[in-house]
Short mmCIF file of C-alpha atoms in Angstrom, two decimals:
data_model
loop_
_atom_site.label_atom_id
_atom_site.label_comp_id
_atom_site.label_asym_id
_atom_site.label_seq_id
_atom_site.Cartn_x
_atom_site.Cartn_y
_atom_site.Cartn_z
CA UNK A 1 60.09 3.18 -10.31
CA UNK A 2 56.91 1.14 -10.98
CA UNK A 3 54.06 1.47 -8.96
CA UNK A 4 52.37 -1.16 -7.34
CA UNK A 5 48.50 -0.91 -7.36
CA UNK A 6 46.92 -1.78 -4.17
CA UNK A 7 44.50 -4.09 -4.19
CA UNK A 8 41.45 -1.68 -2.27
CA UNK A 9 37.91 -3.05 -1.29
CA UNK A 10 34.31 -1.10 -1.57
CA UNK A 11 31.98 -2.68 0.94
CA UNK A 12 28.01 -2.34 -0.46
CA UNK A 13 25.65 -3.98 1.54
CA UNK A 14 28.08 -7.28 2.86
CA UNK A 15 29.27 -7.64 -0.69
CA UNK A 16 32.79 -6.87 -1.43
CA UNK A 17 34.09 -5.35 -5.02
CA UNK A 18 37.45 -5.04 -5.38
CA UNK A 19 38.35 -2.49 -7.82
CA UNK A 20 39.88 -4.72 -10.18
CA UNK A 21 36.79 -6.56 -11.13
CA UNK A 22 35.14 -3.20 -11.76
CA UNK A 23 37.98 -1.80 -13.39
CA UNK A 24 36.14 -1.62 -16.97
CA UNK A 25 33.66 0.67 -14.91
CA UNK A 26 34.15 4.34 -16.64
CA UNK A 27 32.40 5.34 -13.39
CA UNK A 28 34.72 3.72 -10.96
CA UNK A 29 36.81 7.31 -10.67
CA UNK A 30 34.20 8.95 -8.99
CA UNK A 31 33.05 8.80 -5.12
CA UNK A 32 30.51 6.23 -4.39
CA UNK A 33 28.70 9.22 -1.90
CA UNK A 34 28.32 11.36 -5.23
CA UNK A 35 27.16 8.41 -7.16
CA UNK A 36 24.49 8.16 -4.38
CA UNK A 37 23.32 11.41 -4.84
CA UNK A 38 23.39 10.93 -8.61
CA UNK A 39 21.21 8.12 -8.34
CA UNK A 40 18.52 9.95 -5.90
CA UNK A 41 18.29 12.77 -8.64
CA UNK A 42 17.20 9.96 -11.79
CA UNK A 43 14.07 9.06 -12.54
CA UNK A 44 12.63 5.70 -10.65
CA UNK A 45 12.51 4.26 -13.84
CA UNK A 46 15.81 5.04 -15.36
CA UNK A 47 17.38 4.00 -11.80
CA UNK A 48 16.29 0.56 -12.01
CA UNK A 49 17.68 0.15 -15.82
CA UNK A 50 21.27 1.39 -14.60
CA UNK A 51 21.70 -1.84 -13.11
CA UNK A 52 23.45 -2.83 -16.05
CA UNK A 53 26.20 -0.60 -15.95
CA UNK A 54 28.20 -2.76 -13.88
CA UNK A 55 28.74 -4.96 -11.06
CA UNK A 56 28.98 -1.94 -9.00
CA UNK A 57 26.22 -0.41 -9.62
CA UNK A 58 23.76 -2.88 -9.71
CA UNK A 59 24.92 -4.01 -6.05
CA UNK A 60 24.38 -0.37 -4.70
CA UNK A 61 20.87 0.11 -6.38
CA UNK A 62 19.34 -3.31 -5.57
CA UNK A 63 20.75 -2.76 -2.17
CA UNK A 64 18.61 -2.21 0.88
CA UNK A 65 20.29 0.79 2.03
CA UNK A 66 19.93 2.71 -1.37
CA UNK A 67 16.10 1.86 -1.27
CA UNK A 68 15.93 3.31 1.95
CA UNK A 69 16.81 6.43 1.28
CA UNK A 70 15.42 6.87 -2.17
CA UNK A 71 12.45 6.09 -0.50
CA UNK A 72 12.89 8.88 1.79
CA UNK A 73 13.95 11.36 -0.57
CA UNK A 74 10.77 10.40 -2.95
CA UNK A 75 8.11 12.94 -2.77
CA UNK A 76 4.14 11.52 -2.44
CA UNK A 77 2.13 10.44 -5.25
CA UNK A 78 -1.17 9.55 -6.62
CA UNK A 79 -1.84 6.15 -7.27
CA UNK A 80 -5.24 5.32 -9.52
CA UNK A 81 -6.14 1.84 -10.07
CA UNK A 82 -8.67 1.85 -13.42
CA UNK A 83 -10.37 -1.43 -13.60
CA UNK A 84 -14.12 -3.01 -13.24
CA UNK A 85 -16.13 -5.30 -15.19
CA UNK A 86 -16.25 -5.21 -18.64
CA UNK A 87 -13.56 -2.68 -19.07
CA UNK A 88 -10.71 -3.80 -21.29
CA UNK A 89 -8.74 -0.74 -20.55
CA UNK A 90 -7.35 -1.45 -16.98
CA UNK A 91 -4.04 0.04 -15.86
CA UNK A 92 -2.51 1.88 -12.88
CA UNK A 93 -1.80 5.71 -12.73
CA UNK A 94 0.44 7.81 -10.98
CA UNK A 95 1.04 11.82 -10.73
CA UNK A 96 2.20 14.04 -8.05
CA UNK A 97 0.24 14.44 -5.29
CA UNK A 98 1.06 18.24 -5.06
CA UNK A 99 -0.15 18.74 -8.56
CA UNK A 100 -2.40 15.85 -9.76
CA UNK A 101 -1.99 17.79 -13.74
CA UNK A 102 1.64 16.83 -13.85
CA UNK A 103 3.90 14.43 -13.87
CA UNK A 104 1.50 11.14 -14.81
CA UNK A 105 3.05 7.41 -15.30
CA UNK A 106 0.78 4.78 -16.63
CA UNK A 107 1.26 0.89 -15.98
CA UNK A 108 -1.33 -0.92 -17.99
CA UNK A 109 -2.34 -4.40 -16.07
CA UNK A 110 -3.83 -7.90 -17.02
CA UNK A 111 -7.98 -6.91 -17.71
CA UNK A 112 -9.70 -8.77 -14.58
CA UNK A 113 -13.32 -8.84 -13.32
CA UNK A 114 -11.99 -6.82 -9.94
CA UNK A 115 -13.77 -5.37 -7.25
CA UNK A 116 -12.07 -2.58 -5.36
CA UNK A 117 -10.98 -4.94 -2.88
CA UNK A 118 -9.06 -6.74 -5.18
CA UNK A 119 -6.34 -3.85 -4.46
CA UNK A 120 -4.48 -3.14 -1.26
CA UNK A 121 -2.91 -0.13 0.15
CA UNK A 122 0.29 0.45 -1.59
CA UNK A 123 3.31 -0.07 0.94
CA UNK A 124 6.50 1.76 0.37
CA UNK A 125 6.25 1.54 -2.85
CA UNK A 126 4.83 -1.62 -4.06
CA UNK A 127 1.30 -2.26 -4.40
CA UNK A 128 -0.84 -5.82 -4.30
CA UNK A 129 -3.71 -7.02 -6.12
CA UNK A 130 -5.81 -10.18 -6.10
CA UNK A 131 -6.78 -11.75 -9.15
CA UNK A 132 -8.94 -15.05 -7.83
CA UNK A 133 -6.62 -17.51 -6.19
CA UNK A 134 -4.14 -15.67 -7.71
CA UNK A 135 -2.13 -12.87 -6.35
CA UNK A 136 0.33 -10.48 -7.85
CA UNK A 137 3.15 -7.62 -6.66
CA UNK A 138 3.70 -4.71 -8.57
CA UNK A 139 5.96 -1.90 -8.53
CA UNK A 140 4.08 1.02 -10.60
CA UNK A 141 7.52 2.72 -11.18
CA UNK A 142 9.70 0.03 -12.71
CA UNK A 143 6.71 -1.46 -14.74
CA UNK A 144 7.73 -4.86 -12.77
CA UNK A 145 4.63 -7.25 -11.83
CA UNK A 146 5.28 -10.61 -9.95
CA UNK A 147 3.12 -13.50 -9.71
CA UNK A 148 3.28 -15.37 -6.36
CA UNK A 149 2.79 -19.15 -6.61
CA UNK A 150 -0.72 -19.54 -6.45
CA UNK A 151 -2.81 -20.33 -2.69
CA UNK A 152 -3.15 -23.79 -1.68
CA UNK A 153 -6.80 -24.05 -0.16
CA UNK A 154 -9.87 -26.54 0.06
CA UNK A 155 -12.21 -23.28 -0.01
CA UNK A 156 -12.75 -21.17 -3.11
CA UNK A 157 -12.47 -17.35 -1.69
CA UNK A 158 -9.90 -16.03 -0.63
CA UNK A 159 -8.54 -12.51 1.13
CA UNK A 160 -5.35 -11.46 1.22
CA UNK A 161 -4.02 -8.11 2.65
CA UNK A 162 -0.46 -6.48 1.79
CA UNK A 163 1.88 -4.83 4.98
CA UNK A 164 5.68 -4.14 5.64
CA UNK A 165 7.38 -5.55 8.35
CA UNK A 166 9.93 -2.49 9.42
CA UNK A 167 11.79 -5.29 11.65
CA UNK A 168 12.77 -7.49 9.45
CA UNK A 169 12.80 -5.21 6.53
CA UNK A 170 10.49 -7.30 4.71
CA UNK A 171 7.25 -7.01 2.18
CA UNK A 172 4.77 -9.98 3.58
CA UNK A 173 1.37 -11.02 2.37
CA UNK A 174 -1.20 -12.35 4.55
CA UNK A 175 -4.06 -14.31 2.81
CA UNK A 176 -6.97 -16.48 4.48
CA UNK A 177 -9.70 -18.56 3.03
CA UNK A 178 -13.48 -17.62 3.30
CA UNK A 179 -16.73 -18.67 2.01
CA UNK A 180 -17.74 -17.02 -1.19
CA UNK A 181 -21.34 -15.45 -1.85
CA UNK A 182 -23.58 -13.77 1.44
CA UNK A 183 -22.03 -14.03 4.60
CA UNK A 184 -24.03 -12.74 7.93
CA UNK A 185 -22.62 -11.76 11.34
CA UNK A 186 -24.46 -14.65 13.30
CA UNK A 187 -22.86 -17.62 10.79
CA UNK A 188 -20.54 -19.72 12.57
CA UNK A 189 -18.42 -19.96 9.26
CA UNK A 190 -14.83 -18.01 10.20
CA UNK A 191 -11.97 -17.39 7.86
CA UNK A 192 -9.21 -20.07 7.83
CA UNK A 193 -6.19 -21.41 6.71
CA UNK A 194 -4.42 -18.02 7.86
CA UNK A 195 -1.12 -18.36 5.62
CA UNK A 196 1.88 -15.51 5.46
CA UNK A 197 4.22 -15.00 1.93
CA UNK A 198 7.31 -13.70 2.61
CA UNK A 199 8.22 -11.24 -0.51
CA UNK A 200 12.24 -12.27 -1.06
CA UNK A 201 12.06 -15.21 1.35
CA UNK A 202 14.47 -18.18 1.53
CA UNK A 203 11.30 -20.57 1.63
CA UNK A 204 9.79 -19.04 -1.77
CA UNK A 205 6.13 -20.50 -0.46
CA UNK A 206 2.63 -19.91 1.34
CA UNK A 207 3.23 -20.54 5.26
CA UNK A 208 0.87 -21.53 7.44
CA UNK A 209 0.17 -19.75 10.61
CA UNK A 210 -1.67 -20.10 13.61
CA UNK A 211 -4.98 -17.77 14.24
CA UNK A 212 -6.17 -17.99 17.74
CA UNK A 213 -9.03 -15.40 17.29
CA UNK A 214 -11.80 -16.81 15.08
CA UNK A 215 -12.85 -13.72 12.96
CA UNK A 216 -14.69 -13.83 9.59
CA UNK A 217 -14.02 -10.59 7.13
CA UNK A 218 -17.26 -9.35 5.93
CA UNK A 219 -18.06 -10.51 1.89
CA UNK A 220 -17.01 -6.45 -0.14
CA UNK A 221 -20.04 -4.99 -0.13
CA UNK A 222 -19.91 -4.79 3.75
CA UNK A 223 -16.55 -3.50 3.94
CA UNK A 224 -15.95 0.14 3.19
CA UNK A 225 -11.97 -0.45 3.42
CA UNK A 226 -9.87 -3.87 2.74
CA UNK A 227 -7.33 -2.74 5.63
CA UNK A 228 -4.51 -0.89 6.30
CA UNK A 229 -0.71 -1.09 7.52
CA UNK A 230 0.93 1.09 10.36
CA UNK A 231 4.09 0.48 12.04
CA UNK A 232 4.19 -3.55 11.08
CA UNK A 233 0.64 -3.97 12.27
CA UNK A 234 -1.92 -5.08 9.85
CA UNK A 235 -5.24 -3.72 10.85
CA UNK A 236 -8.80 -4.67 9.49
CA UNK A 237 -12.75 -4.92 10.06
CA UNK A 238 -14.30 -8.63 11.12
CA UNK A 239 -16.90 -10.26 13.29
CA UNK A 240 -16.62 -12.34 15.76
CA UNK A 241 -20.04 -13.94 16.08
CA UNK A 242 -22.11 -11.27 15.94
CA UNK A 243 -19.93 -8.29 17.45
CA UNK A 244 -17.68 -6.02 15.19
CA UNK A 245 -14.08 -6.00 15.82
CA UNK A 246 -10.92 -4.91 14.70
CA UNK A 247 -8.43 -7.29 13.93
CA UNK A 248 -4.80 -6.31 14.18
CA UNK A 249 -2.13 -8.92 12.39
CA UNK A 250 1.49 -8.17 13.83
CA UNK A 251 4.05 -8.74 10.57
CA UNK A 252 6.71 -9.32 13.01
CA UNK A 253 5.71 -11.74 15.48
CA UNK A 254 2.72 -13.06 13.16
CA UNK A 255 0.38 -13.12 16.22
CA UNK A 256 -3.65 -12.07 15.72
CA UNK A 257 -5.16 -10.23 18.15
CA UNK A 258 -8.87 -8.83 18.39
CA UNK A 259 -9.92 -5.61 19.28
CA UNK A 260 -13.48 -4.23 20.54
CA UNK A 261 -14.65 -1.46 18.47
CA UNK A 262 -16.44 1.22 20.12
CA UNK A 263 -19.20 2.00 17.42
CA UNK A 264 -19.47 -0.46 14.87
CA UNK A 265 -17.89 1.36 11.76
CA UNK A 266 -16.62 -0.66 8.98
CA UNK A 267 -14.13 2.41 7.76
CA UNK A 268 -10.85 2.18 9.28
CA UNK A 269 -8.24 4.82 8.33
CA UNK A 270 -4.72 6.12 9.13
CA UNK A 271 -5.27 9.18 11.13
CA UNK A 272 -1.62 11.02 12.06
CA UNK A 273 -0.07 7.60 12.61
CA UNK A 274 -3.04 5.69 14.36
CA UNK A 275 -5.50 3.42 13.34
CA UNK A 276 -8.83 4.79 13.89
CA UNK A 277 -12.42 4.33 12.47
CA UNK A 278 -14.34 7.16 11.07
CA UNK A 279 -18.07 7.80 10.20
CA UNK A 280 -19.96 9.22 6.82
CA UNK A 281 -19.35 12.89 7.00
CA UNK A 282 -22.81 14.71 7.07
CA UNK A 283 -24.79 17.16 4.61
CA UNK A 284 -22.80 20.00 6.79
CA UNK A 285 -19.18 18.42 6.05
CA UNK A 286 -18.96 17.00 10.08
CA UNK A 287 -17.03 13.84 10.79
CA UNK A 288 -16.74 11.93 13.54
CA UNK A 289 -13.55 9.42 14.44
CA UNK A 290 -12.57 7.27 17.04
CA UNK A 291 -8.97 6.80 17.37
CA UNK A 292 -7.43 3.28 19.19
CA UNK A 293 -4.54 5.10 21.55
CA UNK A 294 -3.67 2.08 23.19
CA UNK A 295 -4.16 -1.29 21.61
CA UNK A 296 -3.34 -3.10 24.80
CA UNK A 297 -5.52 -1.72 27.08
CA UNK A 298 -8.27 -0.91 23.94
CA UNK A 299 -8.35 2.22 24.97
CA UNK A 300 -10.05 4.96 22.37
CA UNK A 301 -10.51 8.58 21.75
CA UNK A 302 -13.15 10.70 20.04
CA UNK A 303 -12.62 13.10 17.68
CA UNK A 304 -15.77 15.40 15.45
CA UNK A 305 -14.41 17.77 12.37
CA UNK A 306 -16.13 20.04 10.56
CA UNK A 307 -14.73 20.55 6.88
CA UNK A 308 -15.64 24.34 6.12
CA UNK A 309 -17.58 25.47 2.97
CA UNK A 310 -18.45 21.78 2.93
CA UNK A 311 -21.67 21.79 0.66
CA UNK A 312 -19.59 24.47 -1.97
CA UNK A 313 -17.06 21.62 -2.63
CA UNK A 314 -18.94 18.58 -2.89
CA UNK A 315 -21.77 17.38 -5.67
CA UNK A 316 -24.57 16.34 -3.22
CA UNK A 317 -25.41 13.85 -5.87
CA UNK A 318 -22.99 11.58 -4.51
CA UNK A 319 -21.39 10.38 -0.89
CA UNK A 320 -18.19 10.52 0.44
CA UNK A 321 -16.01 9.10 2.90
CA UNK A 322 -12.89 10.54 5.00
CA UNK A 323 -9.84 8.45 3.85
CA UNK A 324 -7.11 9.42 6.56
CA UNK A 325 -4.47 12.16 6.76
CA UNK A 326 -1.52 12.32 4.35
CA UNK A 327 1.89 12.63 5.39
CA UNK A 328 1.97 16.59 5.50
CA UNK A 329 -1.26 16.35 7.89
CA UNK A 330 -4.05 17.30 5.84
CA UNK A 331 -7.62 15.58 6.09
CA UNK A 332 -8.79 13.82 2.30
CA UNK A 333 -12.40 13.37 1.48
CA UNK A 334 -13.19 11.02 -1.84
CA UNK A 335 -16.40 10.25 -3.58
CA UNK A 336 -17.84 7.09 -2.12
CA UNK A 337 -19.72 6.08 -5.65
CA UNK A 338 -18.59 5.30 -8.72
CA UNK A 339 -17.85 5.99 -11.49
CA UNK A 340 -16.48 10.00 -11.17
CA UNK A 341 -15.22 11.26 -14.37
CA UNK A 342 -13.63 13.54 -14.04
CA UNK A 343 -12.07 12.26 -10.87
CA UNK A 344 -11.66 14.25 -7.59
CA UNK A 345 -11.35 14.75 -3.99
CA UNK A 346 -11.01 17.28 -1.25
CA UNK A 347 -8.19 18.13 0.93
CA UNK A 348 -8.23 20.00 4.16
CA UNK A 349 -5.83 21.72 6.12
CA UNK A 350 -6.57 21.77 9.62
CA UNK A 351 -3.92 24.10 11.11
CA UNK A 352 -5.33 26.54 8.41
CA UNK A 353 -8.62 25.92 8.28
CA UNK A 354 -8.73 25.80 4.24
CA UNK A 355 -10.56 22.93 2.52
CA UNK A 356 -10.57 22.88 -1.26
CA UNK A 357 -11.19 20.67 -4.45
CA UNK A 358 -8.78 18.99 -6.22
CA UNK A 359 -9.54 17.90 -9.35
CA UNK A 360 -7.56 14.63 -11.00
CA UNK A 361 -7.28 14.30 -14.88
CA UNK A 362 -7.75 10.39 -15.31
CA UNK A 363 -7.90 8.65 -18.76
CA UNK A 364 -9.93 5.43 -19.53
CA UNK A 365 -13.14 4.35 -20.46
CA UNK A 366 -15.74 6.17 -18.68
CA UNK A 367 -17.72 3.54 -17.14
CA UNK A 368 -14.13 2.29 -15.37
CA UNK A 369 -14.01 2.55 -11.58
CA UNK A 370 -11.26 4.64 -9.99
CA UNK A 371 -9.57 3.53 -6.99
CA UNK A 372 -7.63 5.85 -5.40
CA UNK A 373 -4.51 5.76 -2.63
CA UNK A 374 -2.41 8.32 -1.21
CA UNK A 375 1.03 8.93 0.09
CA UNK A 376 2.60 6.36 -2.73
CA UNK A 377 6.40 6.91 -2.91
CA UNK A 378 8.17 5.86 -6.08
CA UNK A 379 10.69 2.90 -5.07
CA UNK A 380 13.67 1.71 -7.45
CA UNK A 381 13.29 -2.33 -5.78
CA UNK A 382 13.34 -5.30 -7.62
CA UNK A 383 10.77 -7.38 -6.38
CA UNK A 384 12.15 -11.25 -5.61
CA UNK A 385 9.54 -13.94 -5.23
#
């Protein structure tokens, strides 16, 4: 008696595969939860090229879901940006963040005259850098780098600033116009035409948006960090007239809002989850933070740490600045000049009271500067403009 094949459906991510389209699949036999956990165990790199093998499989690794979780399985990662004037050699590094020695990736980039704000944060994944009016996402892992259609303005500078809207489950890129060259607090210049890119958008273009806080960034010397993304909320350092605030950019509802700071520290951080604002650390390794608990009510906490065996670890030759907490809740401490060949920074454990040195092997020319961000996370996505 012949058997009649019944026509069966795999559902991955709203789009339906019916077996026999994917019958040529020699991978089609085996559970799509094992393929899964296949997947998670391949190298970013190799994940992303496996998109080929079929229908199948290139709807389940370009899919949201699977992007998720590799995220969540990735472990964190060193990210060095090696750029500056002059310097030919410019690419991006990565290498575990357990063990800076192993495991290094290099993505060489398009030479630019970049400052270190040229670079923002990474965000799950993918990173963003400004190159003039023109600004570009990159995903270190799959060697991808996408050029978003350039910023219409009527001013020459520009700042943009990279964040993840957890909502929406969306990459956006905010970007405002300001005056190039010297800018003081007392000017009445403020940043304008406020515009929002949505990464994978239906509109594919620069949207303007409504700022009803007139702020103006300071020009990069002034600014010790470009800004930072928690929980959807873009946060970083302006003046309003002659005050210092913090400005906070929701990536969801696209609203502005400005908050007062309570010392006027350019250096804003991620400390355990909250945005706070931290001081140089002293000859004696002490540090002083003050952490926004409620953004509402601009409410904020102090908080003073003192790094033990502070002036063993450090090169009093040069400054340094406290850069946040990573993920597993230890305090990081990197050179504030530059350049630092070799590379380095120290980590310290709070609950254990240990500070040490970690030393990070990074190639280039030696007169390159180094920017370095922590807590990357290797990410399989193809970025859509």
């Amino acid at each position: 008696m012949r058997k009649v094949r019944r026509k069966e459906t795999i559902r991955l991510n709203q789009q339906c595969l019916t077996k026999k389209e994917d019958e040529n699949d020699p991978f089609s036999i085996i559970p799509l939860d094992l393929i899964v956990e296949i997947l998670l165990k391949v190298p970013t790199k190799s994940v992303a090229s496996l998109v080929f093998v079929s229908r199948k499989w290139l709807t389940l690794i370009r899919g949201k879901d699977f992007i998720n979780l590799y995220l969540s399985r990735s472990s964190p990662r060193l990210l060095l940006a090696v750029f500056g004037n002059n310097v030919e050699e410019q690419f991006l590094q990565t290498c575990s963040q357990v063990d800076p020695s192993s495991d290094h990736h290099r993505l060489d980039i398009t030479p630019h005259k970049d400052d270190l704000d040229a670079f923002s944060p990474p965000i799950r994944g993918l990173f963003c850098r400004q190159m003039g009016s023109k600004i570009m996402i990159g995903n270190p892992s799959t060697g991808q780098l996408l050029t978003l259609p350039r910023v219409k303005t009527t001013r020459r500078g520009i700042l943009s600033l990279f964040g993840y809207d957890p909502v929406n489950d969306v990459y956006k890129v905010l970007c405002m116009t300001i005056l190039q060259g010297r800018q003081r607090r007392e000017s009445r210049v403020v940043s304008e035409e406020h515009q929002v890119y949505t990464l994978g958008g239906a509109q594919r273009k620069w949207r303007m948006i409504e700022c009803k806080h007139p702020h103006l960034p300071p020009p990069p010397p002034c600014v010790i960090t470009k800004g930072i993304c928690i929980n959807g909320v873009l946060y970083y350092y302006a003046w309003i007239k002659s005050e210092a605030s913090l400005i906070s950019f929701d990536l969801i509802s696209e609203e502005f809002n400005a908050i007062k700071l309570p010392e006027d520290i350019p250096c804003i951080v991620n400390y355990t989850g909250k945005v706070a604002i931290t001081s140089w650390p002293t000859r004696n390794g002490e540090v002083h933070l003050w952490i926004l608990e409620d953004a509402n009510k601009q409410e904020w906490s102090k908080v003073s740490i003192v790094v033990p065996c502070w002036i063993d670890l450090i090169d009093i030759q040069h400054g340094y600045r406290f850069r946040g907490t990573l993920g597993t809740g230890e305090l990081i401490f990197t050179p504030s000049t530059y350049p630092i060949n070799p590379f380095y920074f120290i980590s310290y454990n709070l609950k254990e009271n240990i500070a040490k040195k970690v030393g990070v092997e990074v190639l280039g020319e030696p007169d390159a500067s180094r920017g370095v961000y922590f807590d990357h996370v290797e990410s399989p996505m193809f970025c859509q403009m």
